[in-house]
Amino acid sequence: MRWENLADGPSRGVADAALFGADAVTTRTFDTPEFKGITFHEIRAKSIVNRVPGASRMPFEWTVNPYRGCTHACVYCFARKTHSYLDLDTGLGFDSQIVVKVNAPDLLRRQLASRHWQGQHIAMGTNVDCYQRAEGRYGLMPGIIAALRDHANPFSILTKGTLILRDLDLLRQAAAVTDVGISVSVGFVEHELWRTVEPGTPAPERRLDVVRTLTEHGIGCGVLMAPVIPFLGDRPEQLRATVRAIAASGANSVTPLVLHLRPGAREWFMEWVAKHHPYLVRRYERLYAEGAYAPKWYQRRITRQVHELAEEFGIGPARGGAARRIRAPERTGPAEPAPGGTQLTLL
């Protein structure tokens, strides 16, 4: 396995050093049903804040990824290619060989305190889900959120995981001092489709319960309706059912995103299509003949349909780059010090 000079895909760390060396790797397996067949590679990273390349389509510049590989096992996951940088398989290996940056919270706290860091927005969950099952074992996100809170550093989280509710109090504390954006990914609500393309994720209705709970606690939450899967999840009645469920959850926005098939993900997804829906192979080959993205006419059609449904059900598309902020309850006395002795000024 290749560990030296590793970077998180095309992005680069704040430091130009290797993320970790072979002497920093510990491999573990756990004899519990939820981790059966999964191997964890615990590493001590040298950098945790990664810069997104300027040519990227992403609306953010900096990311934090405490894990690589993902037990959600989504057959379409665009991050599969990153496992090849470690000489790991992008199919089953991506689902079962999980890299855990065990020092992520401490490393992030040091990097946020650096005089070179200017407090830019940090996005999480944009490569693999930071609230996948491994987080229940390793518990890295509370320390990460606490570091961002203590430095009043704006951040956003995208997740399919219900475990984010464990950190509800921390999210409220962070949102009192900086901009915090939370989005939950729900591309469809059909159980048959969910079980086959997202076998390791919580059910769609459980994810929408997360949206509902966050909203009830004063944290605005949007839904990334992704991916909309051509030929399997894009019928008008399917889009309507999904947007209706999203609206009922109290989401403050819905943003559709059509399936894209980058190298690494494309091969695995097409293998899955050939096995489960062989009659669709040629249709996918034609639709994605020009590359990783569906044709613009198709993307525009889906976007228009979803936005029309969102308007019908009383929600709107997300504003680009918008983050949510809540106001902390008024206190009668001075704010309590945060863990680590940092005093928070609540707005």
PDB file of N, CA, C and O in Angstrom, residues 8-11 52 56-58 60 63 65 68-70 73-85 90 94-95 124-129 158 160 185 224 226-227 257-269 292-293:
ATOM      1  N   ASP A   8      -4.950  14.393  -0.484  1.00  0.00           N
ATOM      2  CA  ASP A   8      -6.360  14.045  -0.622  1.00  0.00           C
ATOM      3  C   ASP A   8      -6.822  14.300  -2.043  1.00  0.00           C
ATOM      4  O   ASP A   8      -7.441  15.306  -2.360  1.00  0.00           O
ATOM      5  N   GLY A   9      -6.520  13.367  -2.916  1.00  0.00           N
ATOM      6  CA  GLY A   9      -6.914  13.528  -4.308  1.00  0.00           C
ATOM      7  C   GLY A   9      -6.189  14.700  -4.919  1.00  0.00           C
ATOM      8  O   GLY A   9      -5.004  14.920  -4.681  1.00  0.00           O
ATOM      9  N   PRO A  10      -6.884  15.517  -5.707  1.00  0.00           N
ATOM     10  CA  PRO A  10      -6.237  16.634  -6.374  1.00  0.00           C
ATOM     11  C   PRO A  10      -5.996  17.829  -5.469  1.00  0.00           C
ATOM     12  O   PRO A  10      -5.340  18.777  -5.858  1.00  0.00           O
ATOM     13  N   SER A  11      -6.558  17.807  -4.251  1.00  0.00           N
ATOM     14  CA  SER A  11      -6.374  18.947  -3.363  1.00  0.00           C
ATOM     15  C   SER A  11      -5.033  18.844  -2.667  1.00  0.00           C
ATOM     16  O   SER A  11      -4.405  17.801  -2.607  1.00  0.00           O
ATOM     17  N   VAL A  52      -8.778  23.140  -2.338  1.00  0.00           N
ATOM     18  CA  VAL A  52      -9.437  22.636  -3.541  1.00  0.00           C
ATOM     19  C   VAL A  52      -8.803  23.315  -4.747  1.00  0.00           C
ATOM     20  O   VAL A  52      -8.583  24.529  -4.735  1.00  0.00           O
ATOM     21  N   SER A  56     -11.609  23.463  -9.938  1.00  0.00           N
ATOM     22  CA  SER A  56     -12.726  22.669  -9.447  1.00  0.00           C
ATOM     23  C   SER A  56     -14.039  23.421  -9.591  1.00  0.00           C
ATOM     24  O   SER A  56     -14.098  24.644  -9.553  1.00  0.00           O
ATOM     25  N   ARG A  57     -15.134  22.654  -9.718  1.00  0.00           N
ATOM     26  CA  ARG A  57     -16.477  23.236  -9.770  1.00  0.00           C
ATOM     27  C   ARG A  57     -17.031  23.512  -8.382  1.00  0.00           C
ATOM     28  O   ARG A  57     -18.128  24.025  -8.242  1.00  0.00           O
ATOM     29  N   MET A  58     -16.278  23.139  -7.355  1.00  0.00           N
ATOM     30  CA  MET A  58     -16.782  23.281  -5.994  1.00  0.00           C
ATOM     31  C   MET A  58     -16.859  24.754  -5.590  1.00  0.00           C
ATOM     32  O   MET A  58     -15.975  25.540  -5.934  1.00  0.00           O
ATOM     33  N   PHE A  60     -16.284  26.108  -2.802  1.00  0.00           N
ATOM     34  CA  PHE A  60     -15.501  26.370  -1.599  1.00  0.00           C
ATOM     35  C   PHE A  60     -14.038  26.096  -1.924  1.00  0.00           C
ATOM     36  O   PHE A  60     -13.708  25.417  -2.901  1.00  0.00           O
ATOM     37  N   THR A  63     -11.129  22.266   2.535  1.00  0.00           N
ATOM     38  CA  THR A  63     -11.883  21.135   3.059  1.00  0.00           C
ATOM     39  C   THR A  63     -11.116  20.455   4.191  1.00  0.00           C
ATOM     40  O   THR A  63      -9.889  20.573   4.288  1.00  0.00           O
ATOM     41  N   ASN A  65     -11.128  16.446   5.726  1.00  0.00           N
ATOM     42  CA  ASN A  65     -11.633  15.096   5.527  1.00  0.00           C
ATOM     43  C   ASN A  65     -10.979  14.152   6.537  1.00  0.00           C
ATOM     44  O   ASN A  65      -9.851  13.707   6.310  1.00  0.00           O
ATOM     45  N   ARG A  68     -10.972   8.525   4.813  1.00  0.00           N
ATOM     46  CA  ARG A  68     -10.916   8.212   3.385  1.00  0.00           C
ATOM     47  C   ARG A  68     -11.473   6.821   3.211  1.00  0.00           C
ATOM     48  O   ARG A  68     -11.220   5.934   4.020  1.00  0.00           O
ATOM     49  N   GLY A  69     -12.237   6.605   2.127  1.00  0.00           N
ATOM     50  CA  GLY A  69     -13.043   5.409   2.023  1.00  0.00           C
ATOM     51  C   GLY A  69     -14.321   5.633   2.809  1.00  0.00           C
ATOM     52  O   GLY A  69     -14.377   6.507   3.689  1.00  0.00           O
ATOM     53  N   CYS A  70     -15.365   4.858   2.490  1.00  0.00           N
ATOM     54  CA  CYS A  70     -16.651   5.120   3.147  1.00  0.00           C
ATOM     55  C   CYS A  70     -17.520   3.875   3.169  1.00  0.00           C
ATOM     56  O   CYS A  70     -17.776   3.259   2.120  1.00  0.00           O
ATOM     57  N   ALA A  73     -20.929   2.892   1.074  1.00  0.00           N
ATOM     58  CA  ALA A  73     -20.885   1.993  -0.096  1.00  0.00           C
ATOM     59  C   ALA A  73     -21.797   2.431  -1.226  1.00  0.00           C
ATOM     60  O   ALA A  73     -22.323   1.590  -1.961  1.00  0.00           O
ATOM     61  N   CYS A  74     -21.983   3.738  -1.396  1.00  0.00           N
ATOM     62  CA  CYS A  74     -22.806   4.233  -2.504  1.00  0.00           C
ATOM     63  C   CYS A  74     -22.135   3.872  -3.823  1.00  0.00           C
ATOM     64  O   CYS A  74     -20.965   4.200  -4.041  1.00  0.00           O
ATOM     65  N   VAL A  75     -22.855   3.210  -4.698  1.00  0.00           N
ATOM     66  CA  VAL A  75     -22.232   2.682  -5.911  1.00  0.00           C
ATOM     67  C   VAL A  75     -21.773   3.790  -6.853  1.00  0.00           C
ATOM     68  O   VAL A  75     -20.916   3.571  -7.706  1.00  0.00           O
ATOM     69  N   TYR A  76     -22.305   4.985  -6.695  1.00  0.00           N
ATOM     70  CA  TYR A  76     -21.997   6.094  -7.590  1.00  0.00           C
ATOM     71  C   TYR A  76     -20.953   7.057  -7.023  1.00  0.00           C
ATOM     72  O   TYR A  76     -20.624   8.053  -7.665  1.00  0.00           O
ATOM     73  N   CYS A  77     -20.409   6.812  -5.829  1.00  0.00           N
ATOM     74  CA  CYS A  77     -19.603   7.811  -5.126  1.00  0.00           C
ATOM     75  C   CYS A  77     -18.417   8.283  -5.963  1.00  0.00           C
ATOM     76  O   CYS A  77     -17.552   7.491  -6.349  1.00  0.00           O
ATOM     77  N   PHE A  78     -18.354   9.588  -6.211  1.00  0.00           N
ATOM     78  CA  PHE A  78     -17.300  10.151  -7.042  1.00  0.00           C
ATOM     79  C   PHE A  78     -15.924  10.075  -6.386  1.00  0.00           C
ATOM     80  O   PHE A  78     -14.900  10.193  -7.056  1.00  0.00           O
ATOM     81  N   ALA A  79     -15.880   9.879  -5.057  1.00  0.00           N
ATOM     82  CA  ALA A  79     -14.598   9.862  -4.342  1.00  0.00           C
ATOM     83  C   ALA A  79     -13.868   8.533  -4.480  1.00  0.00           C
ATOM     84  O   ALA A  79     -12.746   8.398  -3.965  1.00  0.00           O
ATOM     85  N   ARG A  80     -14.446   7.563  -5.134  1.00  0.00           N
ATOM     86  CA  ARG A  80     -13.809   6.247  -5.241  1.00  0.00           C
ATOM     87  C   ARG A  80     -12.403   6.329  -5.836  1.00  0.00           C
ATOM     88  O   ARG A  80     -11.506   5.594  -5.448  1.00  0.00           O
ATOM     89  N   LYS A  81     -12.211   7.230  -6.769  1.00  0.00           N
ATOM     90  CA  LYS A  81     -10.919   7.344  -7.427  1.00  0.00           C
ATOM     91  C   LYS A  81      -9.790   7.613  -6.432  1.00  0.00           C
ATOM     92  O   LYS A  81      -8.645   7.185  -6.641  1.00  0.00           O
ATOM     93  N   THR A  82     -10.089   8.298  -5.331  1.00  0.00           N
ATOM     94  CA  THR A  82      -9.029   8.667  -4.380  1.00  0.00           C
ATOM     95  C   THR A  82      -8.378   7.443  -3.754  1.00  0.00           C
ATOM     96  O   THR A  82      -7.232   7.516  -3.309  1.00  0.00           O
ATOM     97  N   HIS A  83      -9.084   6.304  -3.717  1.00  0.00           N
ATOM     98  CA  HIS A  83      -8.481   5.104  -3.139  1.00  0.00           C
ATOM     99  C   HIS A  83      -7.355   4.559  -4.019  1.00  0.00           C
ATOM    100  O   HIS A  83      -6.457   3.873  -3.517  1.00  0.00           O
ATOM    101  N   SER A  84      -7.410   4.845  -5.303  1.00  0.00           N
ATOM    102  CA  SER A  84      -6.353   4.357  -6.195  1.00  0.00           C
ATOM    103  C   SER A  84      -5.019   5.022  -5.887  1.00  0.00           C
ATOM    104  O   SER A  84      -3.958   4.473  -6.176  1.00  0.00           O
ATOM    105  N   TYR A  85      -5.044   6.222  -5.259  1.00  0.00           N
ATOM    106  CA  TYR A  85      -3.798   6.898  -4.900  1.00  0.00           C
ATOM    107  C   TYR A  85      -3.051   6.148  -3.807  1.00  0.00           C
ATOM    108  O   TYR A  85      -1.868   6.381  -3.581  1.00  0.00           O
ATOM    109  N   THR A  90     -10.863   0.616  -5.898  1.00  0.00           N
ATOM    110  CA  THR A  90     -11.885   1.667  -5.869  1.00  0.00           C
ATOM    111  C   THR A  90     -13.296   1.110  -5.776  1.00  0.00           C
ATOM    112  O   THR A  90     -14.250   1.881  -5.693  1.00  0.00           O
ATOM    113  N   PHE A  94     -12.844   0.514  -1.515  1.00  0.00           N
ATOM    114  CA  PHE A  94     -13.304   1.828  -1.059  1.00  0.00           C
ATOM    115  C   PHE A  94     -14.347   1.681   0.041  1.00  0.00           C
ATOM    116  O   PHE A  94     -14.392   2.493   0.975  1.00  0.00           O
ATOM    117  N   ASP A  95     -15.186   0.639  -0.061  1.00  0.00           N
ATOM    118  CA  ASP A  95     -16.245   0.421   0.917  1.00  0.00           C
ATOM    119  C   ASP A  95     -15.746  -0.200   2.214  1.00  0.00           C
ATOM    120  O   ASP A  95     -16.409  -0.073   3.250  1.00  0.00           O
ATOM    121  N   MET A 124     -16.883  20.273   4.954  1.00  0.00           N
ATOM    122  CA  MET A 124     -16.673  18.879   5.358  1.00  0.00           C
ATOM    123  C   MET A 124     -17.764  17.993   4.783  1.00  0.00           C
ATOM    124  O   MET A 124     -18.880  18.436   4.542  1.00  0.00           O
ATOM    125  N   GLY A 125     -17.412  16.740   4.547  1.00  0.00           N
ATOM    126  CA  GLY A 125     -18.355  15.806   3.949  1.00  0.00           C
ATOM    127  C   GLY A 125     -18.430  15.917   2.441  1.00  0.00           C
ATOM    128  O   GLY A 125     -19.329  15.356   1.821  1.00  0.00           O
ATOM    129  N   THR A 126     -17.479  16.607   1.842  1.00  0.00           N
ATOM    130  CA  THR A 126     -17.503  16.833   0.398  1.00  0.00           C
ATOM    131  C   THR A 126     -16.746  15.764  -0.368  1.00  0.00           C
ATOM    132  O   THR A 126     -16.861  15.672  -1.582  1.00  0.00           O
ATOM    133  N   ASN A 127     -15.947  14.963   0.333  1.00  0.00           N
ATOM    134  CA  ASN A 127     -15.228  13.869  -0.306  1.00  0.00           C
ATOM    135  C   ASN A 127     -15.870  12.551   0.114  1.00  0.00           C
ATOM    136  O   ASN A 127     -16.504  11.882  -0.689  1.00  0.00           O
ATOM    137  N   VAL A 128     -15.718  12.190   1.377  1.00  0.00           N
ATOM    138  CA  VAL A 128     -16.496  11.084   1.936  1.00  0.00           C
ATOM    139  C   VAL A 128     -17.208  11.599   3.181  1.00  0.00           C
ATOM    140  O   VAL A 128     -16.856  12.636   3.725  1.00  0.00           O
ATOM    141  N   ASP A 129     -18.188  10.857   3.637  1.00  0.00           N
ATOM    142  CA  ASP A 129     -19.040  11.327   4.723  1.00  0.00           C
ATOM    143  C   ASP A 129     -18.305  11.290   6.052  1.00  0.00           C
ATOM    144  O   ASP A 129     -17.816  10.238   6.481  1.00  0.00           O
ATOM    145  N   LEU A 158     -21.840  18.424   4.914  1.00  0.00           N
ATOM    146  CA  LEU A 158     -22.773  17.674   4.078  1.00  0.00           C
ATOM    147  C   LEU A 158     -22.722  16.225   4.522  1.00  0.00           C
ATOM    148  O   LEU A 158     -21.636  15.655   4.651  1.00  0.00           O
ATOM    149  N   LYS A 160     -24.969  12.166   4.895  1.00  0.00           N
ATOM    150  CA  LYS A 160     -26.093  11.240   4.842  1.00  0.00           C
ATOM    151  C   LYS A 160     -26.287  10.568   6.196  1.00  0.00           C
ATOM    152  O   LYS A 160     -27.152   9.716   6.353  1.00  0.00           O
ATOM    153  N   SER A 185     -27.954  14.975   2.418  1.00  0.00           N
ATOM    154  CA  SER A 185     -28.092  14.473   1.054  1.00  0.00           C
ATOM    155  C   SER A 185     -29.215  13.442   0.973  1.00  0.00           C
ATOM    156  O   SER A 185     -29.162  12.407   1.644  1.00  0.00           O
ATOM    157  N   LEU A 224     -29.453  18.595  -0.176  1.00  0.00           N
ATOM    158  CA  LEU A 224     -28.867  18.402  -1.486  1.00  0.00           C
ATOM    159  C   LEU A 224     -29.546  17.186  -2.088  1.00  0.00           C
ATOM    160  O   LEU A 224     -29.349  16.068  -1.619  1.00  0.00           O
ATOM    161  N   ALA A 226     -29.373  14.750  -4.161  1.00  0.00           N
ATOM    162  CA  ALA A 226     -28.301  14.189  -4.967  1.00  0.00           C
ATOM    163  C   ALA A 226     -28.007  12.745  -4.548  1.00  0.00           C
ATOM    164  O   ALA A 226     -28.022  12.417  -3.360  1.00  0.00           O
ATOM    165  N   PRO A 227     -27.722  11.929  -5.576  1.00  0.00           N
ATOM    166  CA  PRO A 227     -27.857  12.312  -6.969  1.00  0.00           C
ATOM    167  C   PRO A 227     -29.249  11.986  -7.496  1.00  0.00           C
ATOM    168  O   PRO A 227     -29.889  11.043  -7.032  1.00  0.00           O
ATOM    169  N   LEU A 257     -28.933  17.783  -7.885  1.00  0.00           N
ATOM    170  CA  LEU A 257     -27.656  17.523  -8.537  1.00  0.00           C
ATOM    171  C   LEU A 257     -27.756  16.184  -9.259  1.00  0.00           C
ATOM    172  O   LEU A 257     -27.983  15.150  -8.633  1.00  0.00           O
ATOM    173  N   VAL A 258     -27.581  16.220 -10.563  1.00  0.00           N
ATOM    174  CA  VAL A 258     -27.683  15.010 -11.372  1.00  0.00           C
ATOM    175  C   VAL A 258     -26.429  14.158 -11.189  1.00  0.00           C
ATOM    176  O   VAL A 258     -25.318  14.677 -11.012  1.00  0.00           O
ATOM    177  N   LEU A 259     -26.610  12.860 -11.227  1.00  0.00           N
ATOM    178  CA  LEU A 259     -25.508  11.909 -11.139  1.00  0.00           C
ATOM    179  C   LEU A 259     -24.370  12.276 -12.076  1.00  0.00           C
ATOM    180  O   LEU A 259     -24.588  12.583 -13.256  1.00  0.00           O
ATOM    181  N   HIS A 260     -23.133  12.307 -11.549  1.00  0.00           N
ATOM    182  CA  HIS A 260     -21.977  12.411 -12.423  1.00  0.00           C
ATOM    183  C   HIS A 260     -21.068  11.220 -12.177  1.00  0.00           C
ATOM    184  O   HIS A 260     -21.002  10.679 -11.068  1.00  0.00           O
ATOM    185  N   LEU A 261     -20.401  10.782 -13.225  1.00  0.00           N
ATOM    186  CA  LEU A 261     -19.647   9.536 -13.203  1.00  0.00           C
ATOM    187  C   LEU A 261     -18.190   9.795 -13.570  1.00  0.00           C
ATOM    188  O   LEU A 261     -17.801   9.700 -14.738  1.00  0.00           O
ATOM    189  N   ARG A 262     -17.402  10.109 -12.568  1.00  0.00           N
ATOM    190  CA  ARG A 262     -15.980  10.327 -12.791  1.00  0.00           C
ATOM    191  C   ARG A 262     -15.255   8.989 -12.872  1.00  0.00           C
ATOM    192  O   ARG A 262     -15.758   7.967 -12.412  1.00  0.00           O
ATOM    193  N   PRO A 263     -14.046   8.985 -13.457  1.00  0.00           N
ATOM    194  CA  PRO A 263     -13.259   7.750 -13.473  1.00  0.00           C
ATOM    195  C   PRO A 263     -13.106   7.182 -12.072  1.00  0.00           C
ATOM    196  O   PRO A 263     -12.893   7.907 -11.107  1.00  0.00           O
ATOM    197  N   GLY A 264     -13.192   5.875 -11.954  1.00  0.00           N
ATOM    198  CA  GLY A 264     -13.162   5.222 -10.645  1.00  0.00           C
ATOM    199  C   GLY A 264     -14.577   4.909 -10.203  1.00  0.00           C
ATOM    200  O   GLY A 264     -14.899   3.762  -9.901  1.00  0.00           O
ATOM    201  N   ALA A 265     -15.438   5.921 -10.192  1.00  0.00           N
ATOM    202  CA  ALA A 265     -16.854   5.702  -9.883  1.00  0.00           C
ATOM    203  C   ALA A 265     -17.583   5.151 -11.106  1.00  0.00           C
ATOM    204  O   ALA A 265     -18.459   4.292 -10.977  1.00  0.00           O
ATOM    205  N   ARG A 266     -17.228   5.653 -12.264  1.00  0.00           N
ATOM    206  CA  ARG A 266     -17.935   5.258 -13.493  1.00  0.00           C
ATOM    207  C   ARG A 266     -17.867   3.745 -13.700  1.00  0.00           C
ATOM    208  O   ARG A 266     -18.887   3.097 -13.985  1.00  0.00           O
ATOM    209  N   GLU A 267     -16.672   3.158 -13.563  1.00  0.00           N
ATOM    210  CA  GLU A 267     -16.505   1.729 -13.800  1.00  0.00           C
ATOM    211  C   GLU A 267     -17.326   0.907 -12.812  1.00  0.00           C
ATOM    212  O   GLU A 267     -17.976  -0.075 -13.181  1.00  0.00           O
ATOM    213  N   TRP A 268     -17.290   1.310 -11.534  1.00  0.00           N
ATOM    214  CA  TRP A 268     -18.019   0.572 -10.502  1.00  0.00           C
ATOM    215  C   TRP A 268     -19.532   0.702 -10.710  1.00  0.00           C
ATOM    216  O   TRP A 268     -20.267  -0.271 -10.579  1.00  0.00           O
ATOM    217  N   PHE A 269     -19.988   1.906 -11.030  1.00  0.00           N
ATOM    218  CA  PHE A 269     -21.419   2.112 -11.247  1.00  0.00           C
ATOM    219  C   PHE A 269     -21.898   1.337 -12.472  1.00  0.00           C
ATOM    220  O   PHE A 269     -22.963   0.703 -12.422  1.00  0.00           O
ATOM    221  N   ALA A 292     -17.890  12.887 -17.740  1.00  0.00           N
ATOM    222  CA  ALA A 292     -18.394  12.536 -16.420  1.00  0.00           C
ATOM    223  C   ALA A 292     -19.783  13.090 -16.128  1.00  0.00           C
ATOM    224  O   ALA A 292     -20.485  12.581 -15.254  1.00  0.00           O
ATOM    225  N   TYR A 293     -20.192  14.147 -16.852  1.00  0.00           N
ATOM    226  CA  TYR A 293     -21.431  14.837 -16.531  1.00  0.00           C
ATOM    227  C   TYR A 293     -22.510  14.579 -17.583  1.00  0.00           C
ATOM    228  O   TYR A 293     -22.211  14.460 -18.777  1.00  0.00           O
TER     229      TYR A 293
END
